[in-house]
Amino acid sequence: SSSRLVTCQKGMIKQANIYFEDSREMHRITGKKVNSKALTKYGDEAFNPNNEKKVKQIEIITPQFALDEEIMLIDSPGLDAYNLETHERLTMEVLLPTIDVCIFVTTLKANTDETTLRLINAIEKHQKPLIIVQNMLDSVEPKRGKMGRILKTKEEVAQEHRLRVERIIKKSNLKNKALVEIIQVSAKLGLQSITHYN
């Protein structure tokens, strides 16, 4: 739900640095104070509507980051968030030229075919490797007919969503269509399993 640019990487000390649009100063949160409650007031549209706090970027550094120190994840504002045109310009014109791999996260049911095609073609202009992640696999329900009879299982419905994206990729300007990965996940179930494990 972030409406701001968020970066995550591995570091020795757990900290979050909040940078503001109208200031050279930044606010630092360290240790156990770095948690979702502390960060949502800066980055979540529900707690910082229309970016009233003028947050430019949130940088998260933690020893628990699961990837190597050389890897930084950049989470751009959602293309359906507040101030859509600004977010899309930031992602497509500013961030895409600087990254090594584009991970396009969408929900299984989100976006029209035209929107997805437009975004894939914009990514191709920068010739970045593309991974499409279809989130919310846990929300997929079987298709039922009369008397509750199952016409399509959850797995078959999820496969239809995958095939839809494959058809969009075939229509796209991507030069290496066969290299595009489509991954279906449930971030909710993943988070629950991590929380349970820890």
mmCIF file with all atom_site columns, C-alpha atoms in Angstrom:
data_model
loop_
_atom_site.group_PDB
_atom_site.id
_atom_site.type_symbol
_atom_site.label_atom_id
_atom_site.label_alt_id
_atom_site.label_comp_id
_atom_site.label_asym_id
_atom_site.label_entity_id
_atom_site.label_seq_id
_atom_site.pdbx_PDB_ins_code
_atom_site.Cartn_x
_atom_site.Cartn_y
_atom_site.Cartn_z
_atom_site.occupancy
_atom_site.B_iso_or_equiv
_atom_site.pdbx_formal_charge
_atom_site.auth_seq_id
_atom_site.auth_comp_id
_atom_site.auth_asym_id
_atom_site.auth_atom_id
_atom_site.pdbx_PDB_model_num
ATOM 1   C CA . SER A 1 1   ? 0.000   0.000   0.000   1.00 0.00 ? 1   SER A CA 1
ATOM 2   C CA . SER A 1 2   ? 3.026   2.264   -0.205  1.00 0.00 ? 2   SER A CA 1
ATOM 3   C CA . SER A 1 3   ? 2.625   5.508   -2.110  1.00 0.00 ? 3   SER A CA 1
ATOM 4   C CA . ARG A 1 4   ? 6.346   6.285   -1.818  1.00 0.00 ? 4   ARG A CA 1
ATOM 5   C CA . LEU A 1 5   ? 9.536   4.828   -3.205  1.00 0.00 ? 5   LEU A CA 1
ATOM 6   C CA . VAL A 1 6   ? 10.824  2.116   -0.828  1.00 0.00 ? 6   VAL A CA 1
ATOM 7   C CA . THR A 1 7   ? 14.254  0.493   -1.053  1.00 0.00 ? 7   THR A CA 1
ATOM 8   C CA . CYS A 1 8   ? 15.361  -2.588  0.901   1.00 0.00 ? 8   CYS A CA 1
ATOM 9   C CA . GLN A 1 9   ? 18.828  -4.026  1.325   1.00 0.00 ? 9   GLN A CA 1
ATOM 10  C CA . LYS A 1 10  ? 21.068  -5.973  3.689   1.00 0.00 ? 10  LYS A CA 1
ATOM 11  C CA . GLY A 1 11  ? 23.122  -4.102  6.270   1.00 0.00 ? 11  GLY A CA 1
ATOM 12  C CA . MET A 1 12  ? 24.755  -4.569  9.660   1.00 0.00 ? 12  MET A CA 1
ATOM 13  C CA . ILE A 1 13  ? 22.247  -2.486  11.654  1.00 0.00 ? 13  ILE A CA 1
ATOM 14  C CA . LYS A 1 14  ? 18.479  -2.579  11.334  1.00 0.00 ? 14  LYS A CA 1
ATOM 15  C CA . GLN A 1 15  ? 17.333  0.902   10.387  1.00 0.00 ? 15  GLN A CA 1
ATOM 16  C CA . ALA A 1 16  ? 14.882  2.868   8.286   1.00 0.00 ? 16  ALA A CA 1
ATOM 17  C CA . ASN A 1 17  ? 15.758  6.241   6.800   1.00 0.00 ? 17  ASN A CA 1
ATOM 18  C CA . ILE A 1 18  ? 12.906  8.509   5.731   1.00 0.00 ? 18  ILE A CA 1
ATOM 19  C CA . TYR A 1 19  ? 13.778  11.237  3.217   1.00 0.00 ? 19  TYR A CA 1
ATOM 20  C CA . PHE A 1 20  ? 11.504  14.227  2.635   1.00 0.00 ? 20  PHE A CA 1
ATOM 21  C CA . GLU A 1 21  ? 10.827  16.195  -0.554  1.00 0.00 ? 21  GLU A CA 1
ATOM 22  C CA . ASP A 1 22  ? 11.362  19.656  0.922   1.00 0.00 ? 22  ASP A CA 1
ATOM 23  C CA . SER A 1 23  ? 14.333  18.958  3.204   1.00 0.00 ? 23  SER A CA 1
ATOM 24  C CA . ARG A 1 24  ? 17.909  17.713  3.090   1.00 0.00 ? 24  ARG A CA 1
ATOM 25  C CA . GLU A 1 25  ? 17.389  16.151  6.494   1.00 0.00 ? 25  GLU A CA 1
ATOM 26  C CA . MET A 1 26  ? 16.153  12.648  7.037   1.00 0.00 ? 26  MET A CA 1
ATOM 27  C CA . HIS A 1 27  ? 14.460  10.878  9.904   1.00 0.00 ? 27  HIS A CA 1
ATOM 28  C CA . ARG A 1 28  ? 16.164  7.667   11.093  1.00 0.00 ? 28  ARG A CA 1
ATOM 29  C CA . ILE A 1 29  ? 14.477  4.831   12.982  1.00 0.00 ? 29  ILE A CA 1
ATOM 30  C CA . THR A 1 30  ? 16.709  2.094   14.411  1.00 0.00 ? 30  THR A CA 1
ATOM 31  C CA . GLY A 1 31  ? 16.537  -1.323  16.055  1.00 0.00 ? 31  GLY A CA 1
ATOM 32  C CA . LYS A 1 32  ? 13.242  -2.720  17.270  1.00 0.00 ? 32  LYS A CA 1
ATOM 33  C CA . LYS A 1 33  ? 11.488  0.547   16.412  1.00 0.00 ? 33  LYS A CA 1
ATOM 34  C CA . VAL A 1 34  ? 11.780  -0.418  12.719  1.00 0.00 ? 34  VAL A CA 1
ATOM 35  C CA . ASN A 1 35  ? 8.428   -2.093  12.212  1.00 0.00 ? 35  ASN A CA 1
ATOM 36  C CA . SER A 1 36  ? 5.377   -1.789  10.000  1.00 0.00 ? 36  SER A CA 1
ATOM 37  C CA . LYS A 1 37  ? 3.580   0.442   12.498  1.00 0.00 ? 37  LYS A CA 1
ATOM 38  C CA . ALA A 1 38  ? 6.423   2.975   12.469  1.00 0.00 ? 38  ALA A CA 1
ATOM 39  C CA . LEU A 1 39  ? 6.724   2.940   8.674   1.00 0.00 ? 39  LEU A CA 1
ATOM 40  C CA . THR A 1 40  ? 3.059   3.009   7.663   1.00 0.00 ? 40  THR A CA 1
ATOM 41  C CA . LYS A 1 41  ? 2.620   6.541   8.984   1.00 0.00 ? 41  LYS A CA 1
ATOM 42  C CA . TYR A 1 42  ? 5.115   7.686   6.344   1.00 0.00 ? 42  TYR A CA 1
ATOM 43  C CA . GLY A 1 43  ? 4.485   5.391   3.407   1.00 0.00 ? 43  GLY A CA 1
ATOM 44  C CA . ASP A 1 44  ? 0.938   4.080   3.562   1.00 0.00 ? 44  ASP A CA 1
ATOM 45  C CA . GLU A 1 45  ? -1.691  6.084   1.685   1.00 0.00 ? 45  GLU A CA 1
ATOM 46  C CA . ALA A 1 46  ? -4.183  5.430   4.502   1.00 0.00 ? 46  ALA A CA 1
ATOM 47  C CA . PHE A 1 47  ? -1.936  7.104   7.111   1.00 0.00 ? 47  PHE A CA 1
ATOM 48  C CA . ASN A 1 48  ? -0.259  9.671   4.859   1.00 0.00 ? 48  ASN A CA 1
ATOM 49  C CA . PRO A 1 49  ? -3.065  10.684  2.469   1.00 0.00 ? 49  PRO A CA 1
ATOM 50  C CA . ASN A 1 50  ? -1.929  12.583  -0.624  1.00 0.00 ? 50  ASN A CA 1
ATOM 51  C CA . ASN A 1 51  ? 1.564   12.414  0.899   1.00 0.00 ? 51  ASN A CA 1
ATOM 52  C CA . GLU A 1 52  ? 0.817   15.219  3.349   1.00 0.00 ? 52  GLU A CA 1
ATOM 53  C CA . LYS A 1 53  ? 4.113   14.502  5.131   1.00 0.00 ? 53  LYS A CA 1
ATOM 54  C CA . LYS A 1 54  ? 6.021   15.094  1.851   1.00 0.00 ? 54  LYS A CA 1
ATOM 55  C CA . VAL A 1 55  ? 7.928   11.803  2.047   1.00 0.00 ? 55  VAL A CA 1
ATOM 56  C CA . LYS A 1 56  ? 10.233  11.280  -0.920  1.00 0.00 ? 56  LYS A CA 1
ATOM 57  C CA . GLN A 1 57  ? 11.712  7.867   -0.129  1.00 0.00 ? 57  GLN A CA 1
ATOM 58  C CA . ILE A 1 58  ? 11.897  5.220   2.576   1.00 0.00 ? 58  ILE A CA 1
ATOM 59  C CA . GLU A 1 59  ? 15.133  3.238   2.819   1.00 0.00 ? 59  GLU A CA 1
ATOM 60  C CA . ILE A 1 60  ? 15.105  0.023   4.862   1.00 0.00 ? 60  ILE A CA 1
ATOM 61  C CA . ILE A 1 61  ? 18.367  -1.690  5.867   1.00 0.00 ? 61  ILE A CA 1
ATOM 62  C CA . THR A 1 62  ? 18.376  -4.883  7.906   1.00 0.00 ? 62  THR A CA 1
ATOM 63  C CA . PRO A 1 63  ? 20.599  -7.887  8.686   1.00 0.00 ? 63  PRO A CA 1
ATOM 64  C CA . GLN A 1 64  ? 17.515  -10.099 8.104   1.00 0.00 ? 64  GLN A CA 1
ATOM 65  C CA . PHE A 1 65  ? 17.265  -9.161  4.402   1.00 0.00 ? 65  PHE A CA 1
ATOM 66  C CA . ALA A 1 66  ? 17.198  -12.533 2.645   1.00 0.00 ? 66  ALA A CA 1
ATOM 67  C CA . LEU A 1 67  ? 19.346  -11.515 -0.349  1.00 0.00 ? 67  LEU A CA 1
ATOM 68  C CA . ASP A 1 68  ? 23.028  -10.613 -0.730  1.00 0.00 ? 68  ASP A CA 1
ATOM 69  C CA . GLU A 1 69  ? 24.376  -7.180  0.145   1.00 0.00 ? 69  GLU A CA 1
ATOM 70  C CA . GLU A 1 70  ? 24.911  -6.394  -3.537  1.00 0.00 ? 70  GLU A CA 1
ATOM 71  C CA . ILE A 1 71  ? 21.168  -6.681  -4.210  1.00 0.00 ? 71  ILE A CA 1
ATOM 72  C CA . MET A 1 72  ? 18.728  -3.866  -3.551  1.00 0.00 ? 72  MET A CA 1
ATOM 73  C CA . LEU A 1 73  ? 14.985  -4.240  -3.994  1.00 0.00 ? 73  LEU A CA 1
ATOM 74  C CA . ILE A 1 74  ? 13.252  -1.054  -5.139  1.00 0.00 ? 74  ILE A CA 1
ATOM 75  C CA . ASP A 1 75  ? 9.506   -0.947  -4.601  1.00 0.00 ? 75  ASP A CA 1
ATOM 76  C CA . SER A 1 76  ? 8.029   1.801   -6.721  1.00 0.00 ? 76  SER A CA 1
ATOM 77  C CA . PRO A 1 77  ? 4.658   3.319   -5.843  1.00 0.00 ? 77  PRO A CA 1
ATOM 78  C CA . GLY A 1 78  ? 1.763   1.278   -7.167  1.00 0.00 ? 78  GLY A CA 1
ATOM 79  C CA . LEU A 1 79  ? 0.591   2.298   -10.615 1.00 0.00 ? 79  LEU A CA 1
ATOM 80  C CA . ASP A 1 80  ? -2.948  2.397   -9.218  1.00 0.00 ? 80  ASP A CA 1
ATOM 81  C CA . ALA A 1 81  ? -2.072  4.563   -6.208  1.00 0.00 ? 81  ALA A CA 1
ATOM 82  C CA . TYR A 1 82  ? -2.762  8.251   -5.614  1.00 0.00 ? 82  TYR A CA 1
ATOM 83  C CA . ASN A 1 83  ? -1.350  10.587  -8.263  1.00 0.00 ? 83  ASN A CA 1
ATOM 84  C CA . LEU A 1 84  ? -1.169  7.835   -10.887 1.00 0.00 ? 84  LEU A CA 1
ATOM 85  C CA . GLU A 1 85  ? 0.601   9.834   -13.618 1.00 0.00 ? 85  GLU A CA 1
ATOM 86  C CA . THR A 1 86  ? 3.430   10.901  -11.297 1.00 0.00 ? 86  THR A CA 1
ATOM 87  C CA . HIS A 1 87  ? 3.932   7.333   -10.053 1.00 0.00 ? 87  HIS A CA 1
ATOM 88  C CA . GLU A 1 88  ? 3.927   5.865   -13.543 1.00 0.00 ? 88  GLU A CA 1
ATOM 89  C CA . ARG A 1 89  ? 6.418   8.477   -14.771 1.00 0.00 ? 89  ARG A CA 1
ATOM 90  C CA . LEU A 1 90  ? 8.694   7.783   -11.775 1.00 0.00 ? 90  LEU A CA 1
ATOM 91  C CA . THR A 1 91  ? 8.598   4.050   -12.422 1.00 0.00 ? 91  THR A CA 1
ATOM 92  C CA . MET A 1 92  ? 8.814   4.065   -16.206 1.00 0.00 ? 92  MET A CA 1
ATOM 93  C CA . GLU A 1 93  ? 11.101  7.023   -16.895 1.00 0.00 ? 93  GLU A CA 1
ATOM 94  C CA . VAL A 1 94  ? 13.281  7.315   -13.789 1.00 0.00 ? 94  VAL A CA 1
ATOM 95  C CA . LEU A 1 95  ? 13.573  3.847   -12.230 1.00 0.00 ? 95  LEU A CA 1
ATOM 96  C CA . LEU A 1 96  ? 13.456  1.473   -15.211 1.00 0.00 ? 96  LEU A CA 1
ATOM 97  C CA . PRO A 1 97  ? 16.659  2.756   -16.834 1.00 0.00 ? 97  PRO A CA 1
ATOM 98  C CA . THR A 1 98  ? 18.583  2.190   -13.561 1.00 0.00 ? 98  THR A CA 1
ATOM 99  C CA . ILE A 1 99  ? 17.554  -1.359  -12.640 1.00 0.00 ? 99  ILE A CA 1
ATOM 100 C CA . ASP A 1 100 ? 18.917  -4.765  -13.645 1.00 0.00 ? 100 ASP A CA 1
ATOM 101 C CA . VAL A 1 101 ? 15.678  -6.797  -13.513 1.00 0.00 ? 101 VAL A CA 1
ATOM 102 C CA . CYS A 1 102 ? 12.037  -5.688  -13.502 1.00 0.00 ? 102 CYS A CA 1
ATOM 103 C CA . ILE A 1 103 ? 9.669   -7.623  -11.246 1.00 0.00 ? 103 ILE A CA 1
ATOM 104 C CA . PHE A 1 104 ? 6.161   -6.557  -12.257 1.00 0.00 ? 104 PHE A CA 1
ATOM 105 C CA . VAL A 1 105 ? 3.873   -7.421  -9.338  1.00 0.00 ? 105 VAL A CA 1
ATOM 106 C CA . THR A 1 106 ? 0.165   -7.512  -10.031 1.00 0.00 ? 106 THR A CA 1
ATOM 107 C CA . THR A 1 107 ? -2.772  -9.469  -8.653  1.00 0.00 ? 107 THR A CA 1
ATOM 108 C CA . LEU A 1 108 ? -4.192  -12.414 -10.527 1.00 0.00 ? 108 LEU A CA 1
ATOM 109 C CA . LYS A 1 109 ? -7.311  -10.403 -11.343 1.00 0.00 ? 109 LYS A CA 1
ATOM 110 C CA . ALA A 1 110 ? -5.886  -6.877  -11.678 1.00 0.00 ? 110 ALA A CA 1
ATOM 111 C CA . ASN A 1 111 ? -5.538  -4.632  -14.702 1.00 0.00 ? 111 ASN A CA 1
ATOM 112 C CA . THR A 1 112 ? -7.223  -4.831  -18.055 1.00 0.00 ? 112 THR A CA 1
ATOM 113 C CA . ASP A 1 113 ? -5.406  -6.627  -20.853 1.00 0.00 ? 113 ASP A CA 1
ATOM 114 C CA . GLU A 1 114 ? -4.762  -3.225  -22.491 1.00 0.00 ? 114 GLU A CA 1
ATOM 115 C CA . THR A 1 115 ? -3.132  -1.801  -19.332 1.00 0.00 ? 115 THR A CA 1
ATOM 116 C CA . THR A 1 116 ? -0.939  -4.873  -18.854 1.00 0.00 ? 116 THR A CA 1
ATOM 117 C CA . LEU A 1 117 ? 0.094   -4.791  -22.526 1.00 0.00 ? 117 LEU A CA 1
ATOM 118 C CA . ARG A 1 118 ? 0.942   -1.077  -22.309 1.00 0.00 ? 118 ARG A CA 1
ATOM 119 C CA . LEU A 1 119 ? 3.088   -1.599  -19.205 1.00 0.00 ? 119 LEU A CA 1
ATOM 120 C CA . ILE A 1 120 ? 4.911   -4.614  -20.681 1.00 0.00 ? 120 ILE A CA 1
ATOM 121 C CA . ASN A 1 121 ? 5.663   -2.620  -23.849 1.00 0.00 ? 121 ASN A CA 1
ATOM 122 C CA . ALA A 1 122 ? 6.982   0.288   -21.744 1.00 0.00 ? 122 ALA A CA 1
ATOM 123 C CA . ILE A 1 123 ? 9.290   -2.129  -19.888 1.00 0.00 ? 123 ILE A CA 1
ATOM 124 C CA . GLU A 1 124 ? 10.536  -3.514  -23.221 1.00 0.00 ? 124 GLU A CA 1
ATOM 125 C CA . LYS A 1 125 ? 11.642  -0.025  -24.322 1.00 0.00 ? 125 LYS A CA 1
ATOM 126 C CA . HIS A 1 126 ? 14.336  -0.268  -21.637 1.00 0.00 ? 126 HIS A CA 1
ATOM 127 C CA . GLN A 1 127 ? 15.170  -3.884  -22.543 1.00 0.00 ? 127 GLN A CA 1
ATOM 128 C CA . LYS A 1 128 ? 15.115  -5.172  -18.974 1.00 0.00 ? 128 LYS A CA 1
ATOM 129 C CA . PRO A 1 129 ? 14.611  -8.842  -18.053 1.00 0.00 ? 129 PRO A CA 1
ATOM 130 C CA . LEU A 1 130 ? 11.025  -9.231  -16.885 1.00 0.00 ? 130 LEU A CA 1
ATOM 131 C CA . ILE A 1 131 ? 9.448   -11.380 -14.181 1.00 0.00 ? 131 ILE A CA 1
ATOM 132 C CA . ILE A 1 132 ? 5.676   -11.096 -13.777 1.00 0.00 ? 132 ILE A CA 1
ATOM 133 C CA . VAL A 1 133 ? 4.447   -11.978 -10.294 1.00 0.00 ? 133 VAL A CA 1
ATOM 134 C CA . GLN A 1 134 ? 0.729   -12.629 -9.970  1.00 0.00 ? 134 GLN A CA 1
ATOM 135 C CA . ASN A 1 135 ? -0.070  -12.140 -6.295  1.00 0.00 ? 135 ASN A CA 1
ATOM 136 C CA . MET A 1 136 ? -3.143  -13.115 -4.241  1.00 0.00 ? 136 MET A CA 1
ATOM 137 C CA . LEU A 1 137 ? -3.186  -16.770 -5.266  1.00 0.00 ? 137 LEU A CA 1
ATOM 138 C CA . ASP A 1 138 ? -4.927  -17.408 -1.926  1.00 0.00 ? 138 ASP A CA 1
ATOM 139 C CA . SER A 1 139 ? -7.959  -15.386 -3.094  1.00 0.00 ? 139 SER A CA 1
ATOM 140 C CA . VAL A 1 140 ? -8.687  -17.642 -6.081  1.00 0.00 ? 140 VAL A CA 1
ATOM 141 C CA . GLU A 1 141 ? -11.967 -19.517 -5.698  1.00 0.00 ? 141 GLU A CA 1
ATOM 142 C CA . PRO A 1 142 ? -13.312 -22.431 -7.706  1.00 0.00 ? 142 PRO A CA 1
ATOM 143 C CA . LYS A 1 143 ? -15.892 -21.559 -10.355 1.00 0.00 ? 143 LYS A CA 1
ATOM 144 C CA . ARG A 1 144 ? -19.226 -22.978 -9.302  1.00 0.00 ? 144 ARG A CA 1
ATOM 145 C CA . GLY A 1 145 ? -22.344 -23.727 -11.257 1.00 0.00 ? 145 GLY A CA 1
ATOM 146 C CA . LYS A 1 146 ? -25.881 -24.676 -10.271 1.00 0.00 ? 146 LYS A CA 1
ATOM 147 C CA . MET A 1 147 ? -26.295 -26.284 -6.885  1.00 0.00 ? 147 MET A CA 1
ATOM 148 C CA . GLY A 1 148 ? -22.702 -25.310 -6.012  1.00 0.00 ? 148 GLY A CA 1
ATOM 149 C CA . ARG A 1 149 ? -21.252 -27.857 -8.412  1.00 0.00 ? 149 ARG A CA 1
ATOM 150 C CA . ILE A 1 150 ? -17.572 -27.125 -9.126  1.00 0.00 ? 150 ILE A CA 1
ATOM 151 C CA . LEU A 1 151 ? -17.084 -26.331 -12.813 1.00 0.00 ? 151 LEU A CA 1
ATOM 152 C CA . LYS A 1 152 ? -13.421 -25.347 -12.470 1.00 0.00 ? 152 LYS A CA 1
ATOM 153 C CA . THR A 1 153 ? -11.072 -26.015 -9.582  1.00 0.00 ? 153 THR A CA 1
ATOM 154 C CA . LYS A 1 154 ? -9.005  -23.279 -7.959  1.00 0.00 ? 154 LYS A CA 1
ATOM 155 C CA . GLU A 1 155 ? -5.981  -24.614 -9.842  1.00 0.00 ? 155 GLU A CA 1
ATOM 156 C CA . GLU A 1 156 ? -7.819  -24.404 -13.175 1.00 0.00 ? 156 GLU A CA 1
ATOM 157 C CA . VAL A 1 157 ? -8.935  -20.820 -12.445 1.00 0.00 ? 157 VAL A CA 1
ATOM 158 C CA . ALA A 1 158 ? -5.358  -19.843 -11.522 1.00 0.00 ? 158 ALA A CA 1
ATOM 159 C CA . GLN A 1 159 ? -4.122  -21.466 -14.744 1.00 0.00 ? 159 GLN A CA 1
ATOM 160 C CA . GLU A 1 160 ? -6.601  -19.340 -16.736 1.00 0.00 ? 160 GLU A CA 1
ATOM 161 C CA . HIS A 1 161 ? -5.064  -16.200 -15.200 1.00 0.00 ? 161 HIS A CA 1
ATOM 162 C CA . ARG A 1 162 ? -1.585  -17.418 -16.185 1.00 0.00 ? 162 ARG A CA 1
ATOM 163 C CA . LEU A 1 163 ? -2.726  -18.172 -19.755 1.00 0.00 ? 163 LEU A CA 1
ATOM 164 C CA . ARG A 1 164 ? -4.272  -14.705 -20.004 1.00 0.00 ? 164 ARG A CA 1
ATOM 165 C CA . VAL A 1 165 ? -0.888  -13.113 -19.237 1.00 0.00 ? 165 VAL A CA 1
ATOM 166 C CA . GLU A 1 166 ? 0.846   -15.485 -21.664 1.00 0.00 ? 166 GLU A CA 1
ATOM 167 C CA . ARG A 1 167 ? -1.539  -14.284 -24.422 1.00 0.00 ? 167 ARG A CA 1
ATOM 168 C CA . ILE A 1 168 ? -0.749  -10.646 -23.558 1.00 0.00 ? 168 ILE A CA 1
ATOM 169 C CA . ILE A 1 169 ? 2.988   -11.390 -23.720 1.00 0.00 ? 169 ILE A CA 1
ATOM 170 C CA . LYS A 1 170 ? 2.538   -12.926 -27.194 1.00 0.00 ? 170 LYS A CA 1
ATOM 171 C CA . LYS A 1 171 ? 0.871   -9.680  -28.376 1.00 0.00 ? 171 LYS A CA 1
ATOM 172 C CA . SER A 1 172 ? 3.576   -7.497  -26.821 1.00 0.00 ? 172 SER A CA 1
ATOM 173 C CA . ASN A 1 173 ? 6.674   -5.922  -28.337 1.00 0.00 ? 173 ASN A CA 1
ATOM 174 C CA . LEU A 1 174 ? 8.957   -8.063  -26.153 1.00 0.00 ? 174 LEU A CA 1
ATOM 175 C CA . LYS A 1 175 ? 11.851  -9.421  -28.191 1.00 0.00 ? 175 LYS A CA 1
ATOM 176 C CA . ASN A 1 176 ? 12.532  -12.410 -25.902 1.00 0.00 ? 176 ASN A CA 1
ATOM 177 C CA . LYS A 1 177 ? 9.015   -13.496 -24.994 1.00 0.00 ? 177 LYS A CA 1
ATOM 178 C CA . ALA A 1 178 ? 10.156  -16.992 -23.998 1.00 0.00 ? 178 ALA A CA 1
ATOM 179 C CA . LEU A 1 179 ? 12.408  -15.538 -21.261 1.00 0.00 ? 179 LEU A CA 1
ATOM 180 C CA . VAL A 1 180 ? 9.568   -13.882 -19.346 1.00 0.00 ? 180 VAL A CA 1
ATOM 181 C CA . GLU A 1 181 ? 8.825   -15.721 -16.100 1.00 0.00 ? 181 GLU A CA 1
ATOM 182 C CA . ILE A 1 182 ? 5.282   -15.782 -14.706 1.00 0.00 ? 182 ILE A CA 1
ATOM 183 C CA . ILE A 1 183 ? 5.103   -16.677 -11.026 1.00 0.00 ? 183 ILE A CA 1
ATOM 184 C CA . GLN A 1 184 ? 1.906   -17.061 -9.032  1.00 0.00 ? 184 GLN A CA 1
ATOM 185 C CA . VAL A 1 185 ? 2.205   -16.431 -5.293  1.00 0.00 ? 185 VAL A CA 1
ATOM 186 C CA . SER A 1 186 ? 0.337   -15.518 -2.155  1.00 0.00 ? 186 SER A CA 1
ATOM 187 C CA . ALA A 1 187 ? 2.235   -12.826 -0.279  1.00 0.00 ? 187 ALA A CA 1
ATOM 188 C CA . LYS A 1 188 ? -0.273  -13.220 2.555   1.00 0.00 ? 188 LYS A CA 1
ATOM 189 C CA . LEU A 1 189 ? 0.436   -16.930 3.010   1.00 0.00 ? 189 LEU A CA 1
ATOM 190 C CA . GLY A 1 190 ? 4.174   -16.326 2.600   1.00 0.00 ? 190 GLY A CA 1
ATOM 191 C CA . LEU A 1 191 ? 4.141   -13.697 5.327   1.00 0.00 ? 191 LEU A CA 1
ATOM 192 C CA . GLN A 1 192 ? 2.098   -15.959 7.598   1.00 0.00 ? 192 GLN A CA 1
ATOM 193 C CA . SER A 1 193 ? 4.578   -18.795 7.140   1.00 0.00 ? 193 SER A CA 1
ATOM 194 C CA . ILE A 1 194 ? 7.551   -16.507 7.886   1.00 0.00 ? 194 ILE A CA 1
ATOM 195 C CA . THR A 1 195 ? 5.807   -15.135 10.972  1.00 0.00 ? 195 THR A CA 1
ATOM 196 C CA . HIS A 1 196 ? 4.946   -18.663 12.131  1.00 0.00 ? 196 HIS A CA 1
ATOM 197 C CA . TYR A 1 197 ? 8.507   -19.864 11.479  1.00 0.00 ? 197 TYR A CA 1
ATOM 198 C CA . ASN A 1 198 ? 10.056  -16.999 13.450  1.00 0.00 ? 198 ASN A CA 1
#
